[in-house]
Coordinates of C-alpha atoms in Angstrom, one line a residue:
X1 CA 21.3 -18.6 11.3
X2 CA 20.7 -21.9 11.7
X3 CA 24.2 -21.9 9.9
X4 CA 26.7 -21.0 7.1
X5 CA 24.7 -21.5 4.4
X6 CA 21.1 -21.5 4.7
X7 CA 19.7 -19.3 6.1
X8 CA 16.1 -20.8 7.0
X9 CA 12.7 -22.0 4.9
X10 CA 12.0 -19.1 3.3
X11 CA 13.7 -16.2 3.3
X12 CA 12.0 -12.7 3.0
X13 CA 13.7 -10.0 2.2
X14 CA 11.8 -6.1 4.2
X15 CA 10.2 -6.3 7.3
X16 CA 7.5 -3.6 6.3
X17 CA 4.4 -4.3 5.9
X18 CA 4.1 -6.8 3.5
X19 CA 7.1 -8.7 4.8
X20 CA 6.4 -8.9 7.4
X21 CA 2.6 -10.0 7.7
X22 CA 4.0 -13.0 5.3
X23 CA 6.7 -13.8 8.2
X24 CA 4.0 -13.6 10.7
X25 CA 1.7 -16.0 8.9
X26 CA 4.2 -18.6 7.3
X27 CA 5.5 -18.3 10.7
X28 CA 1.5 -19.6 11.7
X29 CA 2.0 -22.3 9.7
X30 CA 5.0 -23.8 11.4
X31 CA 7.9 -22.1 8.2
X32 CA 11.1 -22.1 9.4
X33 CA 11.3 -18.1 7.8
X34 CA 14.5 -15.7 7.7
X35 CA 13.6 -12.1 7.4
X36 CA 17.0 -10.0 6.5
X37 CA 16.2 -5.7 6.6
X38 CA 18.5 -3.4 6.2
X39 CA 17.0 -1.1 8.9
X40 CA 17.0 -0.9 12.5
X41 CA 13.9 -0.1 14.4
X42 CA 12.0 1.2 15.0
X43 CA 12.6 3.7 11.3
X44 CA 11.1 6.4 9.8
X45 CA 8.8 5.4 7.2
X46 CA 7.4 8.0 3.9
X47 CA 3.7 7.4 4.8
X48 CA 0.5 8.9 5.4
X49 CA -0.2 6.8 8.4
X50 CA -3.6 6.7 7.4
X51 CA -5.0 2.7 7.3
X52 CA -8.7 1.8 6.1
X53 CA -10.7 -0.7 6.9
X54 CA -9.3 -3.0 4.3
X55 CA -6.3 -2.3 6.7
X56 CA -7.7 -2.2 9.2
X57 CA -9.0 -6.2 9.1
X58 CA -5.1 -7.6 8.5
X59 CA -4.3 -5.8 11.7
X60 CA -7.3 -7.8 13.6
X61 CA -6.0 -11.3 11.8
X62 CA -2.9 -10.6 13.1
X63 CA -4.1 -10.6 16.8
X64 CA -2.9 -6.5 17.4
X65 CA -4.2 -4.6 19.5
X66 CA -5.6 -1.2 18.1
X67 CA -7.0 -0.4 21.2
X68 CA -3.2 0.4 22.6
X69 CA -2.2 3.4 22.5
X70 CA -0.7 5.6 20.3
X71 CA -3.8 4.5 17.4
X72 CA -6.4 6.5 16.8
X73 CA -10.2 5.2 15.2
X74 CA -11.6 7.4 12.7
X75 CA -15.5 7.2 11.7
X76 CA -14.5 7.6 7.6
X77 CA -13.9 10.8 5.0
X78 CA -14.0 13.9 5.1
X79 CA -14.1 15.3 2.1
X80 CA -13.2 19.3 0.6
X81 CA -13.3 21.1 -2.5
X82 CA -14.4 24.1 -4.0
X83 CA -16.0 25.5 -1.0
X84 CA -18.0 22.1 -0.7
X85 CA -17.7 20.1 2.5
X86 CA -18.9 16.6 3.2
X87 CA -18.6 13.7 5.4
X88 CA -18.9 9.9 4.4
X89 CA -18.0 7.3 7.4
X90 CA -17.1 3.8 6.5
X91 CA -19.3 1.4 6.0
X92 CA -20.0 -1.4 8.1
X93 CA -20.7 -4.5 5.8
X94 CA -20.0 -8.3 5.9
X95 CA -15.6 -8.3 4.9
X96 CA -14.5 -5.3 6.9
X97 CA -15.3 -3.1 10.3
X98 CA -17.0 -0.3 9.7
X99 CA -13.6 2.4 10.9
X100 CA -10.0 3.0 10.0
X101 CA -6.7 3.6 12.2
X102 CA -3.9 6.7 11.8
X103 CA -0.9 5.2 12.9
X104 CA 3.2 6.5 12.4
X105 CA 5.1 4.2 11.1
X106 CA 8.1 5.4 12.6
X107 CA 6.8 2.5 15.1
X108 CA 3.5 0.7 13.1
X109 CA 6.4 -1.1 10.8
X110 CA 8.2 -2.4 14.1
X111 CA 4.9 -3.9 15.8
X112 CA 4.3 -5.9 12.4
X113 CA 7.9 -7.3 12.5
X114 CA 7.3 -8.2 16.6
X115 CA 4.3 -10.3 15.7
X116 CA 6.0 -12.7 13.0
X117 CA 9.0 -12.6 15.6
X118 CA 6.7 -14.1 18.7
X119 CA 4.5 -16.0 16.1
X120 CA 8.6 -17.8 15.3
X121 CA 9.8 -15.6 12.7
X122 CA 13.7 -15.3 13.5
X123 CA 14.7 -11.0 11.9
X124 CA 17.7 -9.9 11.3
X125 CA 18.1 -6.0 10.9
X126 CA 20.8 -4.1 9.5
X127 CA 21.2 -6.9 7.0
X128 CA 21.7 -5.1 3.5
X129 CA 21.0 -7.6 1.1
X130 CA 23.7 -7.0 -1.4
X131 CA 22.8 -9.2 -4.6
X132 CA 20.2 -12.6 -5.6
X133 CA 22.4 -15.8 -5.9
X134 CA 21.1 -18.3 -9.1
X135 CA 21.2 -22.4 -9.9
X136 CA 23.0 -23.6 -13.1
X137 CA 19.4 -22.4 -14.1
X138 CA 18.8 -18.6 -13.5
X139 CA 16.7 -19.5 -10.2
X140 CA 16.9 -17.7 -6.8
X141 CA 18.7 -19.4 -3.8
X142 CA 19.0 -17.5 -1.9
X143 CA 20.6 -13.6 -1.5
X144 CA 23.5 -12.0 -0.4
X145 CA 24.0 -10.0 2.8
X146 CA 26.0 -7.6 4.4
X147 CA 25.2 -8.6 8.0
X148 CA 25.5 -6.2 11.3
X149 CA 26.7 -2.8 12.1
X150 CA 30.2 -4.3 10.2
X151 CA 28.8 -4.9 6.9
X152 CA 29.8 -8.5 7.2
X153 CA 29.5 -10.5 3.0
X154 CA 27.5 -13.5 4.0
X155 CA 25.6 -15.7 1.1
X156 CA 22.5 -18.0 2.4
X157 CA 20.6 -20.0 1.1
X158 CA 16.7 -20.8 1.0
X159 CA 14.5 -23.2 -0.9
X160 CA 12.4 -19.6 -1.6
X161 CA 12.6 -16.7 -1.5
X162 CA 9.7 -13.5 -1.0
X163 CA 10.6 -9.8 -2.1
X164 CA 9.3 -7.4 0.3
X165 CA 11.9 -4.6 -0.8
X166 CA 9.9 -1.7 -1.6
X167 CA 9.2 1.4 -3.5
X168 CA 13.2 0.6 -4.5
X169 CA 12.8 -3.3 -5.9
X170 CA 16.3 -3.7 -6.3
X171 CA 15.6 -7.1 -6.0
X172 CA 13.7 -8.3 -8.7
X173 CA 15.0 -5.8 -10.9
X174 CA 18.0 -8.0 -10.9
X175 CA 16.0 -11.0 -11.0
X176 CA 14.9 -9.0 -13.8
X177 CA 11.8 -7.6 -13.4
X178 CA 10.1 -5.5 -15.3
X179 CA 9.0 -2.3 -14.5
X180 CA 5.9 -0.9 -17.0
X181 CA 6.6 2.6 -17.8
X182 CA 2.9 2.7 -19.3
X183 CA 1.2 2.3 -15.7
X184 CA 0.5 4.6 -12.9
X185 CA 2.9 6.1 -10.6
X186 CA 2.2 8.5 -7.4
X187 CA 4.5 11.5 -5.8
X188 CA 3.7 12.0 -2.4
X189 CA 4.8 13.8 0.0
X190 CA 3.9 14.3 4.1
X191 CA 5.2 16.4 7.1
X192 CA 4.0 16.8 10.8
X193 CA 2.8 19.6 12.9
X194 CA 1.9 20.0 16.0
X195 CA -2.5 21.2 15.7
X196 CA -4.5 20.7 19.4
X197 CA -7.6 21.5 17.0
X198 CA -7.9 18.4 14.5
X199 CA -5.3 15.9 15.9
X200 CA -8.8 14.2 18.0
X201 CA -10.7 14.7 14.6
X202 CA -12.7 11.6 14.1
X203 CA -12.0 11.7 10.0
X204 CA -10.3 11.9 7.7
X205 CA -9.6 15.0 5.5
X206 CA -9.5 14.7 2.0
X207 CA -8.8 18.1 -0.2
X208 CA -9.7 17.3 -3.8
X209 CA -9.4 20.3 -5.4
X210 CA -5.4 20.1 -6.1
X211 CA -4.3 22.7 -8.0
X212 CA -0.7 23.7 -10.4
X213 CA 0.9 27.9 -9.0
X214 CA -0.7 28.7 -12.8
X215 CA -4.3 27.2 -11.9
X216 CA -4.3 23.8 -14.1
X217 CA -6.0 20.8 -11.8
X218 CA -4.5 18.3 -11.1
X219 CA -5.0 13.7 -11.1
X220 CA -4.8 13.7 -6.2
X221 CA -5.6 15.7 -3.5
X222 CA -3.5 16.2 -0.1
X223 CA -5.2 15.8 3.5
X224 CA -4.8 16.0 6.8
X225 CA -5.0 12.9 9.1
X226 CA -5.6 13.2 13.3
X227 CA -2.6 11.0 14.5
X228 CA -4.2 11.7 18.3
X229 CA -0.8 12.5 19.9
X230 CA -1.3 16.2 18.9
X231 CA 0.2 16.0 16.1
X232 CA -1.8 15.1 12.3
X233 CA 0.2 13.8 9.0
X234 CA -0.6 16.5 6.5
X235 CA -0.2 15.5 2.6
X236 CA -0.5 16.0 -1.1
X237 CA -0.1 12.9 -4.2
X238 CA -0.9 13.3 -7.4
X239 CA -0.4 11.4 -10.1
X240 CA 2.7 11.3 -12.2
X241 CA 1.1 11.6 -16.1
X242 CA 2.5 13.4 -19.5
X243 CA -1.1 15.2 -19.8
X244 CA -0.5 16.8 -16.3
X245 CA 3.2 18.3 -16.9
X246 CA 5.8 18.3 -14.3
X247 CA 5.2 19.1 -11.0
X248 CA 7.0 19.9 -8.5
X249 CA 5.3 18.3 -5.8
X250 CA 6.8 19.0 -2.7
X251 CA 7.0 23.4 -2.8
X252 CA 2.6 22.6 -3.2
X253 CA 2.1 21.8 0.0
X254 CA 3.2 25.2 1.9
X255 CA 0.2 26.9 -0.4
X256 CA -1.9 24.2 0.0
X257 CA -1.3 25.0 4.0
X258 CA -2.2 28.4 3.1
X259 CA -5.3 28.1 2.4
X260 CA -6.5 26.1 6.2
X261 CA -7.1 28.2 9.2
X262 CA -5.1 29.8 11.1
X263 CA -6.6 27.9 14.4
X264 CA -5.0 24.5 12.8
X265 CA -1.2 25.8 12.9
X266 CA -0.8 24.2 9.7
X267 CA 1.0 27.5 8.1
X268 CA 4.5 27.6 8.4
X269 CA 7.4 26.3 10.6
X270 CA 5.9 27.1 14.0
X271 CA 4.4 23.8 14.4
X272 CA 5.9 21.7 12.5
X273 CA 7.3 18.8 13.6
X274 CA 9.7 17.0 11.4
X275 CA 10.7 18.1 8.1
X276 CA 9.4 17.5 4.7
X277 CA 9.5 14.3 3.3
X278 CA 8.3 12.3 -0.2
X279 CA 8.4 9.1 -1.8
X280 CA 7.4 7.3 -4.9
X281 CA 4.2 5.0 -4.7
X282 CA 4.5 1.9 -8.0
X283 CA 0.7 1.9 -8.6
X284 CA -1.5 -1.1 -9.5
X285 CA 0.4 -3.7 -10.6
X286 CA 3.4 -1.4 -12.3
X287 CA 5.6 -4.0 -11.8
X288 CA 5.1 -8.1 -13.3
X289 CA 5.9 -11.2 -13.4
X290 CA 5.4 -11.1 -9.6
X291 CA 6.6 -14.8 -10.1
X292 CA 10.2 -14.8 -11.6
X293 CA 12.5 -18.0 -11.9
X294 CA 11.5 -18.7 -8.3
X295 CA 11.2 -14.9 -6.6
X296 CA 8.0 -14.1 -5.7
X297 CA 6.8 -9.8 -5.6
X298 CA 4.5 -8.4 -2.8
X299 CA 3.3 -5.3 -1.7
X300 CA 5.6 -1.8 -3.4
X301 CA 8.4 -4.4 -5.0
X302 CA 5.4 -5.7 -6.8
X303 CA 4.1 -2.5 -7.5
X304 CA 0.9 -3.0 -5.0
X305 CA 0.2 0.6 -4.6
X306 CA -4.0 0.7 -5.3
X307 CA -4.2 3.3 -8.6
X308 CA -7.4 5.0 -7.4
X309 CA -6.3 6.5 -3.9
X310 CA -3.2 5.9 -3.2
X311 CA -3.0 3.3 -0.4
X312 CA -1.0 0.2 0.3
X313 CA -0.4 -0.6 4.2
X314 CA -3.7 -2.6 3.5
X315 CA -2.5 -4.9 -0.6
X316 CA 0.9 -5.2 0.9
X317 CA -0.6 -7.4 3.8
X318 CA -3.4 -9.3 1.8
X319 CA 0.2 -10.3 -0.9
X320 CA 1.9 -10.9 2.4
X321 CA -0.3 -13.5 4.1
X322 CA -1.5 -15.1 0.5
X323 CA 2.4 -15.7 -0.4
X324 CA 2.7 -16.9 3.1
X325 CA -0.4 -19.9 2.8
X326 CA 0.7 -21.1 -1.0
X327 CA 4.2 -21.2 0.3
X328 CA 3.9 -22.8 3.1
X329 CA 1.7 -25.1 0.9
X330 CA 5.6 -25.0 -1.6
X331 CA 7.9 -25.9 0.9
X332 CA 5.3 -28.9 2.4
X333 CA 6.5 -30.7 -1.5
X334 CA 9.7 -31.7 -2.9
X335 CA 12.0 -29.8 -4.5
X336 CA 11.3 -29.4 -8.9
X337 CA 8.6 -29.4 -10.8
X338 CA 5.4 -29.7 -7.9
X339 CA 6.9 -27.2 -5.5
X340 CA 6.7 -24.9 -8.8
X341 CA 3.9 -25.4 -10.0
X342 CA 2.5 -24.5 -6.3
X343 CA 4.6 -20.9 -6.7
X344 CA 2.7 -20.3 -10.2
X345 CA -0.3 -20.2 -7.3
X346 CA 0.6 -16.3 -6.4
X347 CA 0.9 -15.1 -9.4
X348 CA -2.6 -16.7 -10.3
X349 CA -4.5 -16.1 -7.1
X350 CA -3.4 -12.6 -7.0
X351 CA -4.2 -11.8 -11.1
X352 CA -8.0 -12.9 -9.8
X353 CA -8.1 -11.3 -6.5
X354 CA -7.3 -8.1 -7.5
X355 CA -7.0 -8.0 -11.7
X356 CA -9.4 -6.1 -12.9
X357 CA -9.7 -3.8 -9.8
X358 CA -6.8 -2.6 -10.6
X359 CA -7.2 -2.5 -14.4
X360 CA -10.6 -0.5 -13.7
X361 CA -8.0 1.5 -11.0
X362 CA -5.4 2.3 -13.9
X363 CA -8.7 3.8 -15.3
X364 CA -10.1 6.0 -13.2
X365 CA -6.3 8.0 -13.0
X366 CA -6.2 7.5 -16.0
X367 CA -9.6 10.2 -15.8
X368 CA -8.1 12.2 -13.0
X369 CA -5.2 12.9 -15.2
X370 CA -8.4 14.7 -17.3
X371 CA -9.3 18.7 -16.5
X372 CA -12.8 17.6 -17.8
X373 CA -13.3 14.8 -15.7
X374 CA -11.7 16.2 -12.3
X375 CA -14.0 18.7 -12.6
X376 CA -16.3 16.4 -12.0
X377 CA -15.6 14.8 -9.6
X378 CA -14.6 18.0 -7.5
X379 CA -17.3 20.1 -7.9
X380 CA -20.3 18.4 -8.7
X381 CA -20.5 14.4 -7.4
X382 CA -18.8 16.0 -4.2
X383 CA -22.0 17.8 -3.0
X384 CA -23.7 14.8 -3.0
X385 CA -23.6 12.3 0.2
X386 CA -24.6 9.1 -1.9
X387 CA -22.2 9.4 -4.8
X388 CA -19.7 9.7 -3.0
X389 CA -20.1 7.4 -1.0
X390 CA -20.3 5.4 -3.4
X391 CA -16.9 6.2 -5.1
X392 CA -15.8 5.6 -1.2
X393 CA -17.0 2.2 -1.6
X394 CA -15.0 1.6 -4.6
X395 CA -11.6 4.1 -4.9
X396 CA -11.3 1.9 -0.4
X397 CA -12.5 -1.7 -2.2
X398 CA -14.1 -1.9 0.3
X399 CA -17.5 -3.9 -1.3
X400 CA -19.1 -7.0 -0.2
X401 CA -19.1 -10.0 -2.6
X402 CA -21.0 -11.0 -2.9
X403 CA -22.5 -8.2 -3.0
X404 CA -25.2 -7.1 0.3
X405 CA -26.7 -4.1 -1.3
X406 CA -27.0 -2.1 -4.2
X407 CA -24.0 -0.1 -4.1
X408 CA -22.0 -3.0 -3.7
X409 CA -23.7 -4.9 -6.4
X410 CA -23.3 -2.0 -9.0
X411 CA -19.1 -2.1 -7.8
X412 CA -18.5 -4.9 -8.4
X413 CA -19.8 -5.4 -12.4
X414 CA -17.5 -2.5 -12.9
X415 CA -15.6 -4.5 -11.9
X416 CA -16.5 -8.0 -13.4
X417 CA -17.1 -6.1 -17.3
X418 CA -13.7 -4.6 -17.5
X419 CA -11.1 -5.9 -19.7
X420 CA -8.9 -8.2 -18.3
X421 CA -5.1 -7.0 -17.5
X422 CA -2.9 -9.0 -21.3
X423 CA -0.2 -8.4 -19.5
X424 CA -0.6 -9.2 -15.3
X425 CA -2.1 -12.6 -17.5
X426 CA 1.2 -13.1 -19.6
X427 CA 3.0 -12.2 -15.6
X428 CA 1.0 -15.4 -14.1
X429 CA 1.4 -17.8 -16.7
X430 CA -2.7 -19.2 -17.2
X431 CA -4.6 -17.5 -19.7
X432 CA -7.7 -18.0 -16.4
X433 CA -6.2 -16.4 -14.4
X434 CA -8.0 -13.5 -13.6
X435 CA -11.4 -13.7 -13.2

């Protein structure tokens, strides 16, 4: 640290994709930034390990070489449902590359953190933040943390604090940020398997017809994502909804894998590589506001997982870059009203970019909890390459704005006509927060 009190101009809590991306872009703009990460690197994370073109764009913007060993490129998505198999390539567009990637989270986060350090950020691992520090007005001024392997307690101060502490979101909760129970939360499990037959598959495979043992169809999907190193990441994710009842997601994986061909090597324990792990997916801005008493929330800490497809990394990185651009402007201003006004641009801008799209996603996820609609998608839509191509662009948020073709225009129109998110707008402190 740079002194007994002041840690940096900006403290970022958490070195996942959101925190490391924010730190990288802050450091690139000359901002003194300290990243506090409770674990060491490399570290295990529960994830599908799949990266859409939206995420690839942000990796490219950070200068990460995705042609190096450990990265595996894919062409698109393969959908499997009720005996039908359909392959849909990622769309090539002006905004996004026409390919996706996979990379295990064991060292993915470390790569991003190293890029942030190379740009000038200071990374402190094994530093567990325990509480926010506040001034007399209740605004955050820093954090208390247990630092180093011995857990030495220390108070660390900075003019701006960014919460990127993941699913638990403890810093935001301690500051009074609300979890919105009416918004979707997913549950996902994954496990690695050694599969020579599938590890070089050029497509990410998604099985759409996901059912409970009693035959009840569920809003979610299962996946087989090739890693290119002899292994695949297999798992499934389910939207938690009162209409679907209680589901033990962990118990669903083995019965589904029994449906896969024997030669894939995904049945039983013989080819398993590691334990079954699970995690929650905070979706659709289910934690608000994104700026509260000086604290800025990004990634899972802000509930930023896409409610359409369960993707979180792309949006974590997007929020990280956005918050960095705004914070860099804010710290150049004197403390007080001018700086606060600049920080308020962050929740307004994140609402502008994603508010209506996530509202549409919540509508879609709600419909997927209805068996009739889910059957329509898994039985009929999957037979049409044109329909599924449009759905990939919609659910993965890969349309150009302004639109480059009819599908883009359709997707953009759907987003534009969806009613605004009142709770998000209130959290952004302005009626004009969404466009």
